[in-house]
Amino acid sequence: MSPKRTAATAPVLRRITAEAVLQALVSGDELTAGDLMSATGLSRPTVHSVCDELIGRGWVTETGAAHAPASVGERTAIQVAASTGGRPSRRYALNAGAGLVAGIDLGATKISCCLADLRGRIVVEATEPWRDEHVGAPERVMIARRIMKELLAEAGGDPGRVLAAGMAVPAPVTDDGHAVALESYLPGMAALDLRTALRPDFDWPLLVDNDANLAVMAERWRGAARGVDNVIVLLAGWRLGAGICLGGRLIRGAGAAGEMRFLELVEGVGNTDAVGGMCRELGAVAAAEIIAGDRPATPEDSVLVELCAGDPETVTAEMVVEAARRGDQAAVDVVDVVMERTARAAAVVSTLLDPELLVLAGGPADAGDVLLPVFDHHLGRLNSVRPRLAASMLGDHAALMGSVRAALDHAFEHLLD
Amino acid sequence: MSPKRTAATAPVLRRITAEAVLQALVSGDELTAGDLMSATGLSRPTVHSVCDELIGRGWVTETGAAHAPASVGERTAIQVAASTGGRPSRRYALNAGAGLVAGIDLGATKISCCLADLRGRIVVEATEPWRDEHVGAPERVMIARRIMKELLAEAGGDPGRVLAAGMAVPAPVTDDGHAVALESYLPGMAALDLRTALRPDFDWPLLVDNDANLAVMAERWRGAARGVDNVIVLLAGWRLGAGICLGGRLIRGAGAAGEMRFLELVEGVGNTDAVGGMCRELGAVAAAEIIAGDRPATPEDSVLVELCAGDPETVTAEMVVEAARRGDQAAVDVVDVVMERTARAAAVVSTLLDPELLVLAGGPADAGDVLLPVFDHHLGRLNSVRPRLAASMLGDHAALMGSVRAALDHAFEHLLD
DNA sequence: GGGGTTTATTAATAGCTTTAATAAACCGCT
DNA sequence: AGCGGTTTATTAAAGCTATTAATAAACCCC
C-alpha cells in the first residue's frame, strides 16, 4: 500500500548534478563556476542554476568577489588567480555554518565530545575522564548527553541545527551500525540500544561505530593516511584493535572485523578477555619485570623504579617510554618485548590483507620516537614484504574526528532530501 | 587537448534506465513489462521503449507469449501466471546467444578452458593436465590459446563474438588486475605480461585474477555462498589461499590480500615458499608418518601402506582420505594434524575478518565427509564465535566459474557502450 | 458476440541540460 | 575618460527523457 510509487525520473538528473556540485564544494574551498564546470563536467548555465538552487536551500553561499578574506591563522587556499581581464566570476562556497554535526568518543578512560561545522572544523569540544573506571554504560551515555547539552549552549546552537551525530565506542558494533556485540570492554554496553542513546534529549541520526573503524577513516581524512585507499590503523592503546580500510571502504565483516583476538591462538599469550594494547601491556610487563627482576630495585639503579617511586603497581606506559628514552636497559627491554608482540599482530594482519600503509595509533602520546623504530625493526624481521609505516597524526583525537567524519558523511548524503 | 569534453547529460538517464532493465534481465528469466516496471521503478512506456532499443541492439529478445518452451533438463522458472483475462503481455528475455565469454583456469596441475553464453551457461569446455609439472608460464599460456582455438571451432563461434575473457592464476595479481606479483607458484609467471597473454590470437578484454578471489565470487554466484555478502573461501588444494569477499566486494588490498603466509610466523610451520594446502600436506605428512612410524609398515597392518603399495613417496591425499574412511588410525591421525593446521589458519582469518560464512574448497574431491567434521571440530575448539561452515559446491570448477563470472561482469558493464 | 480486464501504444506535458547568442563587467592602454 | 580585448553571466532555443492520461488491442468468460 505504498503511496503511489513516486517514480519521478526527471528530477533524478538534477539530484545527480546537485550532488556532484556539492561534492566539489565539500572540500571547503571557494570555487568559481569555471572550477565547478571542470570538476563536474557540467555546462556553465547548469552550474549556475544548481548553485542558485543550493543557495536557496542554504547549503551554499556566494562569497564576495576576490576579496580574499584570509582570516588570520587559517590559510584557505584561495587562489585569487591574477585576473587577466574579464568579467569577474561568481564564487561559491559551502555554507559551513548551515548546520552542525556532533562527535562523541566514548573512550576507555575518558569521554570526548565536540560540535563541528559542515567543513569539519571543531567549534566546541570537551573532554572528561570517567569518574572511576567502572561507570556503567547507561551512566556513561547520560554523561555524554549532559556534556552535549553544555556544548550546545556554549556554541549557541539549538539542537535542530545538528544534522547528525557520530559515536565511537571501544567495542565491535553490529552490521546495522547501532548495537554493540561484545561485552568485554564496557560493562552493560551490549544490553544498551545505542540507536536511541541520545534520544530523550536529541533526536539526531546517530551513527555508532567501533573506535578503530572511525580512527582509520579519520586518518584518511585528515591524518597520516590522506589519499590512501588501502590502510590499516592499529589502535594499540588500552586494547588492541584494528581499523581496516581496503579499496577505500571500511571492512567490518559481519560486524566484528578488526578484532585481534587471534593473537591468543597464535601464541597463547594474552588473557581470554580483550587483547591488551600497548598502554596496558607496557605497564603490566614493566611491573612484572621489576617484581621479578634479579637486580636490586633501587632508584639509583633503575630509572623505571625511580619514576614509579618504587611501587611497581603504579608503573604506567608513559614511565616506561620515558625511562627507555633515558637509556634504562630494563625499560628498553620491556619496549622491545611489547613491540615485538604488537609487530607480530601487525605482521599477521598485513600479510593477510596487504595494505599499502600501516598506521600505529593509540599508544602513549608522543612516544613515536621510542616505539616506532622498535616496531619497525620487528615488523621487518617478521614480514618480508611490509607496508609503509606511519604514526598516527591525530593521536587521541582519531576516534573523535572519525565520529565527526561519519556524521558529516551521513549529513551530506541526506542534505538534498 | 581532449576532444571537446562530450559532457552530454541527456542520454545519461537513458543509460541508467537501460542498465536497470538489463540488470533485471540478467538473472535469465523471461520477464513481462510489468515485472520490469516493479523491478526498476520505471513506467510502462519507458520499459517498452528501453526494451525495444535493447532488442534493436541485439541484447534482448522478445519471446513468444506464454509458450513455456521448457527445454528438457533445464527448469527456467518461468511462471506463466494463470491469466485472469486481459491482453497478453510482451515477454522479454536476455538474448543469451548474443555473445560469448571465455573462462580460463590456469591451475597448478591442469588447465581448464570454457566458453559460456551470456547467462553463464557453459557451451564448451576442455580440461588438460600439464604434460609435466615444470611447464614454463609462457608455454602454459600458449597451451591456453591452443585450447581456446579448438573450443571456438567446436562451438562454431568466431572470436569476434567473445565479449570478454577471465583467467584464474594460482598467485596474487597486482591491483590493475593484470600482472602477477609473486613468483613462488608458477615459474616465469611474474615476468609475463598477462594483459596480452591471448593477444596474438584473441583481442578480448582479459581479466586476470587470483584463483581464490575468483572462487569466492563463483561460490557467491552459483555455489555454497549464494546471497552471502561476507564470505571467505579457503582454497586449500595445493597451496593455501583465501578469497575474501566482505560487504559484497572482493578484498585484494594492494594486490596480495588473501595470502596465508602468516602461518609461518604464527607457528614456524611451513616452508618459506608458499604455504601448502591440504592436498600437498596430507600427502607429505602421511609419507613422513609412514617413514618415521614405529609400527611395521606392512600392508596388513596399514591401509595406507597397502594403498601406496609400500612406497611412501607415492602417497596422495586421496589415499589418506580413503584410508581414514576405512578406519586406518594412522590416516585418521594425519587428517587430524593437517586439519588442525588448516583450522588454525581459518580461525585467524575469521577472527580478524568476521565473515558470516566460511567455504572450504580445493581439497581432495568428495572428501568433505572425512575432512569437514574434523575441520569443524578444531575450528570450534580454537574459535569461540565461529562463522557458518560449508563445503564448496563447485569444487574443481570454482576458479573456472569465477573467471566466467568476471568476464560476464566486464561484458555487462560495457554492453551499452 | 458482448462485458470485463489487463496490457500496449500514442499523445501531451514537464524537467533538465546543452549549445548558441547576447549582455556584463573588468583590465590595460591611449 | 573612452575603447578594444577578454572572460564570465544570463537568456533563449532546441533536444532528450520520462511521466501521466487517454486511447486502442487482445484476451477471458459467459
GROMACS .gro file of C-alpha atoms in nm, chain A:
model
  417
    1MET     CA    1   0.000   0.000   0.000
    2SER     CA    2   0.285   0.233  -0.083
    3PRO     CA    3   0.163   0.585  -0.160
    4LYS     CA    4   0.166   0.559  -0.536
    5ARG     CA    5   0.526   0.492  -0.628
    6THR     CA    6   0.677   0.835  -0.688
    7ALA     CA    7   0.887   0.706  -0.971
    8ALA     CA    8   0.962   1.061  -1.087
    9THR     CA    9   1.268   1.038  -1.303
   10ALA     CA   10   1.321   1.385  -1.438
   11PRO     CA   11   1.447   1.536  -1.113
   12VAL     CA   12   1.685   1.247  -1.080
   13LEU     CA   13   1.925   1.423  -1.310
   14ARG     CA   14   1.905   1.736  -1.103
   15ARG     CA   15   1.980   1.536  -0.797
   16ILE     CA   16   2.284   1.383  -0.959
   17THR     CA   17   2.422   1.713  -1.076
   18ALA     CA   18   2.350   1.882  -0.746
   19GLU     CA   19   2.534   1.606  -0.568
   20ALA     CA   20   2.829   1.647  -0.799
   21VAL     CA   21   2.845   2.018  -0.736
   22LEU     CA   22   2.809   1.974  -0.363
   23GLN     CA   23   3.079   1.710  -0.366
   24ALA     CA   24   3.318   1.950  -0.534
   25LEU     CA   25   3.231   2.217  -0.283
   26VAL     CA   26   3.269   1.995   0.020
   27SER     CA   27   3.647   2.026   0.008
   28GLY     CA   28   3.580   2.366   0.157
   29ASP     CA   29   3.745   2.590  -0.098
   30GLU     CA   30   3.581   2.878  -0.276
   31LEU     CA   31   3.521   2.772  -0.631
   32THR     CA   32   3.425   2.965  -0.939
   33ALA     CA   33   3.174   2.841  -1.190
   34GLY     CA   34   3.466   2.751  -1.411
   35ASP     CA   35   3.617   2.535  -1.139
   36LEU     CA   36   3.287   2.362  -1.091
   37MET     CA   37   3.249   2.310  -1.463
   38SER     CA   38   3.576   2.125  -1.488
   39ALA     CA   39   3.517   1.942  -1.163
   40THR     CA   40   3.176   1.815  -1.261
   41GLY     CA   41   3.175   1.821  -1.640
   42LEU     CA   42   2.859   2.029  -1.641
   43SER     CA   43   2.792   2.331  -1.856
   44ARG     CA   44   2.806   2.682  -1.722
   45PRO     CA   45   2.432   2.753  -1.717
   46THR     CA   46   2.372   2.431  -1.531
   47VAL     CA   47   2.635   2.508  -1.273
   48HIS     CA   48   2.479   2.844  -1.202
   49SER     CA   49   2.134   2.701  -1.193
   50VAL     CA   50   2.233   2.430  -0.948
   51CYS     CA   51   2.426   2.673  -0.733
   52ASP     CA   52   2.134   2.911  -0.719
   53GLU     CA   53   1.918   2.631  -0.602
   54LEU     CA   54   2.169   2.523  -0.340
   55ILE     CA   55   2.197   2.882  -0.222
   56GLY     CA   56   1.821   2.891  -0.195
   57ARG     CA   57   1.832   2.587   0.025
   58GLY     CA   58   2.101   2.742   0.238
   59TRP     CA   59   2.380   2.491   0.180
   60VAL     CA   60   2.592   2.717  -0.036
   61THR     CA   61   2.685   3.082  -0.018
   62GLU     CA   62   2.805   3.317  -0.281
   63THR     CA   63   3.112   3.486  -0.145
   64GLY     CA   64   3.200   3.840  -0.237
   65ALA     CA   65   3.439   3.853  -0.530
   66ALA     CA   66   3.815   3.849  -0.499
   67HIS     CA   67   3.832   3.989  -0.152
   68ALA     CA   68   4.045   3.709  -0.011
   69PRO     CA   69   3.904   3.737   0.340
   70ALA     CA   70   4.206   3.548   0.474
   71SER     CA   71   4.112   3.527   0.837
   72VAL     CA   72   4.437   3.517   1.025
   73GLY     CA   73   4.575   3.177   1.106
   74GLU     CA   74   4.368   2.991   0.854
   75ARG     CA   75   4.509   2.953   0.509
   76THR     CA   76   4.204   2.881   0.296
   77ALA     CA   77   4.399   2.807  -0.017
   78ILE     CA   78   4.211   3.067  -0.212
   79GLN     CA   79   4.379   3.134  -0.536
   80VAL     CA   80   4.269   3.477  -0.649
   81ALA     CA   81   4.401   3.390  -0.992
   82ALA     CA   82   4.570   3.703  -1.117
   83SER     CA   83   4.294   3.840  -1.334
   84THR     CA   84   4.379   3.870  -1.699
   85GLY     CA   85   4.085   4.099  -1.750
   86GLY     CA   86   3.731   3.988  -1.797
   87ARG     CA   87   3.412   3.985  -1.602
   88PRO     CA   88   3.479   3.859  -1.253
   89SER     CA   89   3.336   3.519  -1.178
   90ARG     CA   90   3.090   3.443  -0.907
   91ARG     CA   91   3.246   3.247  -0.627
   92TYR     CA   92   3.066   2.974  -0.447
   93ALA     CA   93   3.150   2.804  -0.124
   94LEU     CA   94   2.994   2.552   0.105
   95ASN     CA   95   2.798   2.732   0.374
   96ALA     CA   96   2.983   2.573   0.659
   97GLY     CA   97   2.758   2.736   0.913
   98ALA     CA   98   2.439   2.599   0.769
   99GLY     CA   99   2.444   2.312   1.011
  100LEU     CA  100   2.641   2.130   1.274
  101VAL     CA  101   2.741   1.773   1.339
  102ALA     CA  102   2.818   1.616   1.671
  103GLY     CA  103   3.103   1.381   1.755
  104ILE     CA  104   3.134   1.160   2.061
  105ASP     CA  105   3.420   0.935   2.163
  106LEU     CA  106   3.315   0.703   2.442
  107GLY     CA  107   3.671   0.603   2.525
  108ALA     CA  108   3.806   0.355   2.773
  109THR     CA  109   3.941   0.617   3.010
  110LYS     CA  110   3.758   0.932   2.909
  111ILE     CA  111   3.480   1.079   2.708
  112SER     CA  112   3.527   1.343   2.441
  113CYS     CA  113   3.250   1.533   2.270
  114CYS     CA  114   3.250   1.805   2.010
  115LEU     CA  115   3.043   2.001   1.768
  116ALA     CA  116   3.180   2.073   1.422
  117ASP     CA  117   3.063   2.278   1.129
  118LEU     CA  118   3.000   2.136   0.784
  119ARG     CA  119   3.363   2.173   0.689
  120GLY     CA  120   3.456   1.959   0.985
  121ARG     CA  121   3.607   2.241   1.184
  122ILE     CA  122   3.555   2.183   1.552
  123VAL     CA  123   3.350   2.459   1.705
  124VAL     CA  124   3.340   2.346   2.066
  125GLU     CA  125   3.493   2.049   2.236
  126ALA     CA  126   3.507   1.897   2.583
  127THR     CA  127   3.684   1.604   2.739
  128GLU     CA  128   3.624   1.444   3.076
  129PRO     CA  129   3.786   1.145   3.240
  130TRP     CA  130   3.540   0.893   3.379
  131ARG     CA  131   3.489   0.945   3.748
  132ASP     CA  132   3.602   0.592   3.800
  133GLU     CA  133   3.680   0.303   3.571
  134HIS     CA  134   3.363   0.118   3.646
  135VAL     CA  135   3.099   0.365   3.547
  136GLY     CA  136   2.823   0.167   3.384
  137ALA     CA  137   2.735   0.210   3.023
  138PRO     CA  138   2.394   0.371   3.076
  139GLU     CA  139   2.550   0.627   3.304
  140ARG     CA  140   2.823   0.695   3.052
  141VAL     CA  141   2.565   0.767   2.790
  142MET     CA  142   2.391   1.002   3.028
  143ILE     CA  143   2.716   1.187   3.081
  144ALA     CA  144   2.754   1.217   2.707
  145ARG     CA  145   2.414   1.378   2.687
  146ARG     CA  146   2.494   1.622   2.962
  147ILE     CA  147   2.820   1.729   2.801
  148MET     CA  148   2.649   1.766   2.468
  149LYS     CA  149   2.389   1.993   2.620
  150GLU     CA  150   2.662   2.208   2.765
  151LEU     CA  151   2.842   2.223   2.433
  152LEU     CA  152   2.528   2.325   2.251
  153ALA     CA  153   2.469   2.603   2.499
  154GLU     CA  154   2.828   2.716   2.462
  155ALA     CA  155   2.803   2.719   2.086
  156GLY     CA  156   2.469   2.895   2.100
  157GLY     CA  157   2.318   2.647   1.861
  158ASP     CA  158   1.985   2.482   1.905
  159PRO     CA  159   1.960   2.103   1.869
  160GLY     CA  160   1.769   2.138   1.545
  161ARG     CA  161   2.077   2.270   1.370
  162VAL     CA  162   2.262   1.946   1.428
  163LEU     CA  163   2.223   1.726   1.122
  164ALA     CA  164   2.381   1.407   1.252
  165ALA     CA  165   2.598   1.265   1.526
  166GLY     CA  166   2.874   1.006   1.526
  167MET     CA  167   2.979   0.799   1.821
  168ALA     CA  168   3.289   0.589   1.873
  169VAL     CA  169   3.281   0.302   2.119
  170PRO     CA  170   3.569   0.072   2.214
  171ALA     CA  171   3.397  -0.246   2.101
  172PRO     CA  172   3.267  -0.405   1.786
  173VAL     CA  173   2.938  -0.283   1.654
  174THR     CA  174   2.688  -0.491   1.464
  175ASP     CA  175   2.627  -0.455   1.097
  176ASP     CA  176   2.337  -0.215   1.121
  177GLY     CA  177   2.580   0.021   1.289
  178HIS     CA  178   2.388   0.061   1.604
  179ALA     CA  179   2.424  -0.200   1.875
  180VAL     CA  180   2.731  -0.341   2.044
  181ALA     CA  181   2.810  -0.707   2.015
  182LEU     CA  182   3.079  -0.791   2.268
  183GLU     CA  183   3.060  -0.723   2.634
  184SER     CA  184   3.429  -0.744   2.716
  185TYR     CA  185   3.515  -0.378   2.722
  186LEU     CA  186   3.238  -0.173   2.870
  187PRO     CA  187   3.014  -0.334   3.126
  188GLY     CA  188   2.649  -0.315   3.035
  189MET     CA  189   2.713  -0.178   2.691
  190ALA     CA  190   2.577  -0.473   2.495
  191ALA     CA  191   2.241  -0.453   2.667
  192LEU     CA  192   2.204  -0.092   2.562
  193ASP     CA  193   2.028   0.013   2.248
  194LEU     CA  194   2.272   0.272   2.125
  195ARG     CA  195   2.047   0.380   1.845
  196THR     CA  196   1.841   0.568   2.096
  197ALA     CA  197   2.126   0.664   2.325
  198LEU     CA  198   2.076   1.037   2.280
  199ARG     CA  199   1.707   1.017   2.212
  200PRO     CA  200   1.542   1.167   2.517
  201ASP     CA  201   1.733   1.488   2.456
  202PHE     CA  202   1.842   1.481   2.096
  203ASP     CA  203   1.666   1.331   1.800
  204TRP     CA  204   1.966   1.326   1.571
  205PRO     CA  205   2.055   1.040   1.340
  206LEU     CA  206   2.322   0.862   1.541
  207LEU     CA  207   2.599   0.667   1.372
  208VAL     CA  208   2.770   0.433   1.615
  209ASP     CA  209   3.088   0.253   1.522
  210ASN     CA  210   3.396   0.091   1.657
  211ASP     CA  211   3.668   0.335   1.759
  212ALA     CA  212   3.929   0.170   1.539
  213ASN     CA  213   3.699   0.184   1.238
  214LEU     CA  214   3.640   0.551   1.292
  215ALA     CA  215   4.008   0.614   1.356
  216VAL     CA  216   4.107   0.477   1.019
  217MET     CA  217   3.856   0.697   0.842
  218ALA     CA  218   3.985   0.995   1.038
  219GLU     CA  219   4.345   0.925   0.943
  220ARG     CA  220   4.236   0.900   0.583
  221TRP     CA  221   4.055   1.229   0.613
  222ARG     CA  222   4.300   1.447   0.797
  223GLY     CA  223   4.574   1.226   0.928
  224ALA     CA  224   4.860   1.011   0.818
  225ALA     CA  225   4.665   0.821   0.555
  226ARG     CA  226   4.537   1.100   0.335
  227GLY     CA  227   4.466   0.969  -0.011
  228VAL     CA  228   4.549   0.610   0.078
  229ASP     CA  229   4.279   0.359  -0.009
  230ASN     CA  230   4.434   0.052   0.148
  231VAL     CA  231   4.529   0.129   0.503
  232ILE     CA  232   4.504  -0.031   0.841
  233VAL     CA  233   4.514   0.156   1.168
  234LEU     CA  234   4.644  -0.043   1.459
  235LEU     CA  235   4.479   0.106   1.762
  236ALA     CA  236   4.706  -0.011   2.039
  237GLY     CA  237   4.616   0.192   2.342
  238TRP     CA  238   4.432   0.007   2.616
  239ARG     CA  239   4.307  -0.266   2.394
  240LEU     CA  240   4.441  -0.387   2.063
  241GLY     CA  241   4.212  -0.334   1.768
  242ALA     CA  242   4.245  -0.267   1.401
  243GLY     CA  243   4.052  -0.037   1.174
  244ILE     CA  244   4.065  -0.180   0.827
  245CYS     CA  245   4.004   0.020   0.515
  246LEU     CA  246   4.055  -0.158   0.186
  247GLY     CA  247   3.962  -0.031  -0.153
  248GLY     CA  248   3.856   0.291   0.015
  249ARG     CA  249   3.587   0.113   0.213
  250LEU     CA  250   3.562   0.020   0.574
  251ILE     CA  251   3.579  -0.351   0.636
  252ARG     CA  252   3.353  -0.470   0.912
  253GLY     CA  253   3.262  -0.822   0.807
  254ALA     CA  254   2.954  -0.939   0.987
  255GLY     CA  255   3.034  -0.672   1.242
  256ALA     CA  256   3.342  -0.759   1.438
  257ALA     CA  257   3.615  -0.739   1.178
  258GLY     CA  258   3.937  -0.592   1.311
  259GLU     CA  259   3.933  -0.774   1.639
  260MET     CA  260   4.274  -0.908   1.729
  261ARG     CA  261   4.176  -1.197   1.948
  262PHE     CA  262   4.361  -1.425   1.713
  263LEU     CA  263   4.677  -1.333   1.899
  264GLU     CA  264   4.564  -1.569   2.174
  265LEU     CA  265   4.557  -1.866   1.948
  266VAL     CA  266   4.869  -1.758   1.769
  267GLU     CA  267   5.093  -1.770   2.068
  268GLY     CA  268   4.896  -1.848   2.377
  269VAL     CA  269   4.966  -1.503   2.512
  270GLY     CA  270   4.706  -1.266   2.646
  271ASN     CA  271   4.406  -1.311   2.864
  272THR     CA  272   4.096  -1.468   2.721
  273ASP     CA  273   3.937  -1.129   2.762
  274ALA     CA  274   4.030  -0.849   2.529
  275VAL     CA  275   4.381  -0.847   2.394
  276GLY     CA  276   4.562  -0.561   2.557
  277GLY     CA  277   4.715  -0.271   2.366
  278MET     CA  278   5.044  -0.101   2.423
  279CYS     CA  279   4.940   0.116   2.713
  280ARG     CA  280   4.817  -0.175   2.916
  281GLU     CA  281   5.095  -0.409   2.814
  282LEU     CA  282   5.383  -0.170   2.866
  283GLY     CA  283   5.272  -0.105   3.220
  284ALA     CA  284   5.198  -0.466   3.300
  285VAL     CA  285   5.516  -0.610   3.155
  286ALA     CA  286   5.724  -0.345   3.321
  287ALA     CA  287   5.566  -0.413   3.657
  288ALA     CA  288   5.630  -0.783   3.619
  289GLU     CA  289   5.986  -0.709   3.518
  290ILE     CA  290   6.050  -0.501   3.826
  291ILE     CA  291   5.896  -0.752   4.059
  292ALA     CA  292   6.076  -1.047   3.908
  293GLY     CA  293   6.393  -0.856   3.839
  294ASP     CA  294   6.718  -1.005   3.956
  295ARG     CA  295   6.867  -0.661   4.002
  296PRO     CA  296   6.806  -0.465   4.321
  297ALA     CA  297   6.513  -0.236   4.261
  298THR     CA  298   6.674   0.086   4.373
  299PRO     CA  299   6.604   0.427   4.224
  300GLU     CA  300   6.978   0.471   4.169
  301ASP     CA  301   6.998   0.163   3.956
  302SER     CA  302   6.675   0.188   3.761
  303VAL     CA  303   6.510   0.491   3.606
  304LEU     CA  304   6.192   0.293   3.599
  305VAL     CA  305   6.197   0.235   3.971
  306GLU     CA  306   6.279   0.597   4.024
  307LEU     CA  307   5.986   0.710   3.814
  308CYS     CA  308   5.736   0.488   3.987
  309ALA     CA  309   5.874   0.574   4.326
  310GLY     CA  310   5.942   0.212   4.396
  311ASP     CA  311   5.586   0.088   4.356
  312PRO     CA  312   5.556  -0.146   4.058
  313GLU     CA  313   5.178  -0.123   4.072
  314THR     CA  314   5.187   0.238   3.963
  315VAL     CA  315   5.407   0.196   3.657
  316THR     CA  316   5.248   0.349   3.350
  317ALA     CA  317   5.330   0.323   2.984
  318GLU     CA  318   5.448   0.682   2.989
  319MET     CA  319   5.702   0.596   3.258
  320VAL     CA  320   5.837   0.307   3.057
  321VAL     CA  321   5.873   0.523   2.748
  322GLU     CA  322   6.042   0.797   2.946
  323ALA     CA  323   6.281   0.551   3.107
  324ALA     CA  324   6.364   0.395   2.776
  325ARG     CA  325   6.426   0.737   2.631
  326ARG     CA  326   6.672   0.799   2.912
  327GLY     CA  327   6.851   0.477   2.830
  328ASP     CA  328   6.726   0.249   3.105
  329GLN     CA  329   6.801  -0.101   2.984
  330ALA     CA  330   6.512  -0.269   3.160
  331ALA     CA  331   6.269  -0.026   3.004
  332VAL     CA  332   6.425  -0.075   2.663
  333ASP     CA  333   6.376  -0.447   2.708
  334VAL     CA  334   6.014  -0.401   2.805
  335VAL     CA  335   5.953  -0.186   2.500
  336ASP     CA  336   6.118  -0.450   2.288
  337VAL     CA  337   5.900  -0.730   2.423
  338VAL     CA  338   5.577  -0.541   2.385
  339MET     CA  339   5.659  -0.406   2.041
  340GLU     CA  340   5.763  -0.749   1.922
  341ARG     CA  341   5.421  -0.871   2.017
  342THR     CA  342   5.246  -0.578   1.854
  343ALA     CA  343   5.455  -0.623   1.544
  344ARG     CA  344   5.361  -0.988   1.530
  345ALA     CA  345   4.997  -0.894   1.525
  346ALA     CA  346   5.066  -0.635   1.260
  347ALA     CA  347   5.257  -0.887   1.052
  348VAL     CA  348   4.968  -1.131   1.051
  349VAL     CA  349   4.721  -0.864   0.956
  350SER     CA  350   4.932  -0.711   0.685
  351THR     CA  351   5.033  -1.044   0.535
  352LEU     CA  352   4.673  -1.142   0.508
  353LEU     CA  353   4.533  -0.810   0.388
  354ASP     CA  354   4.827  -0.649   0.212
  355PRO     CA  355   4.765  -0.283   0.292
  356GLU     CA  356   4.977  -0.007   0.145
  357LEU     CA  357   5.009   0.170   0.475
  358LEU     CA  358   5.001   0.077   0.839
  359VAL     CA  359   4.927   0.346   1.092
  360LEU     CA  360   5.020   0.292   1.453
  361ALA     CA  361   4.785   0.475   1.683
  362GLY     CA  362   4.662   0.492   2.036
  363GLY     CA  363   4.990   0.427   2.212
  364PRO     CA  364   5.129   0.659   2.474
  365ALA     CA  365   5.114   1.008   2.330
  366ASP     CA  366   5.428   1.142   2.168
  367ALA     CA  367   5.612   0.815   2.214
  368GLY     CA  368   5.658   0.752   1.845
  369ASP     CA  369   6.028   0.831   1.861
  370VAL     CA  370   6.082   0.545   2.105
  371LEU     CA  371   5.827   0.291   1.987
  372LEU     CA  372   5.818   0.323   1.612
  373PRO     CA  373   6.179   0.221   1.534
  374VAL     CA  374   6.147  -0.087   1.752
  375PHE     CA  375   5.814  -0.175   1.595
  376ASP     CA  376   5.960  -0.123   1.251
  377HIS     CA  377   6.256  -0.344   1.329
  378HIS     CA  378   6.042  -0.633   1.441
  379LEU     CA  379   5.795  -0.594   1.159
  380GLY     CA  380   6.078  -0.606   0.908
  381ARG     CA  381   6.213  -0.916   1.071
  382LEU     CA  382   5.878  -1.094   1.067
  383ASN     CA  383   5.739  -0.981   0.739
  384SER     CA  384   5.933  -0.973   0.418
  385VAL     CA  385   5.707  -0.755   0.211
  386ARG     CA  386   5.586  -0.499   0.454
  387PRO     CA  387   5.369  -0.194   0.407
  388ARG     CA  388   5.471   0.164   0.460
  389LEU     CA  389   5.463   0.263   0.824
  390ALA     CA  390   5.341   0.579   0.988
  391ALA     CA  391   5.249   0.709   1.329
  392SER     CA  392   4.904   0.847   1.382
  393MET     CA  393   4.879   1.219   1.321
  394LEU     CA  394   4.562   1.253   1.519
  395GLY     CA  395   4.659   1.057   1.827
  396ASP     CA  396   4.399   1.092   2.095
  397HIS     CA  397   4.163   1.267   1.858
  398ALA     CA  398   4.144   0.998   1.593
  399ALA     CA  399   3.823   0.831   1.707
  400LEU     CA  400   3.656   1.163   1.781
  401MET     CA  401   3.746   1.302   1.440
  402GLY     CA  402   3.626   0.978   1.288
  403SER     CA  403   3.291   1.017   1.454
  404VAL     CA  404   3.270   1.368   1.313
  405ARG     CA  405   3.357   1.233   0.970
  406ALA     CA  406   3.088   0.966   0.996
  407ALA     CA  407   2.833   1.227   1.095
  408LEU     CA  408   2.941   1.451   0.809
  409ASP     CA  409   2.911   1.166   0.561
  410HIS     CA  410   2.563   1.096   0.678
  411ALA     CA  411   2.471   1.462   0.673
  412PHE     CA  412   2.593   1.518   0.320
  413GLU     CA  413   2.422   1.206   0.199
  414HIS     CA  414   2.090   1.341   0.314
  415LEU     CA  415   2.145   1.709   0.250
  416LEU     CA  416   1.936   1.706  -0.064
  417ASP     CA  417   1.646   1.501   0.066
   0.00000   0.00000   0.00000
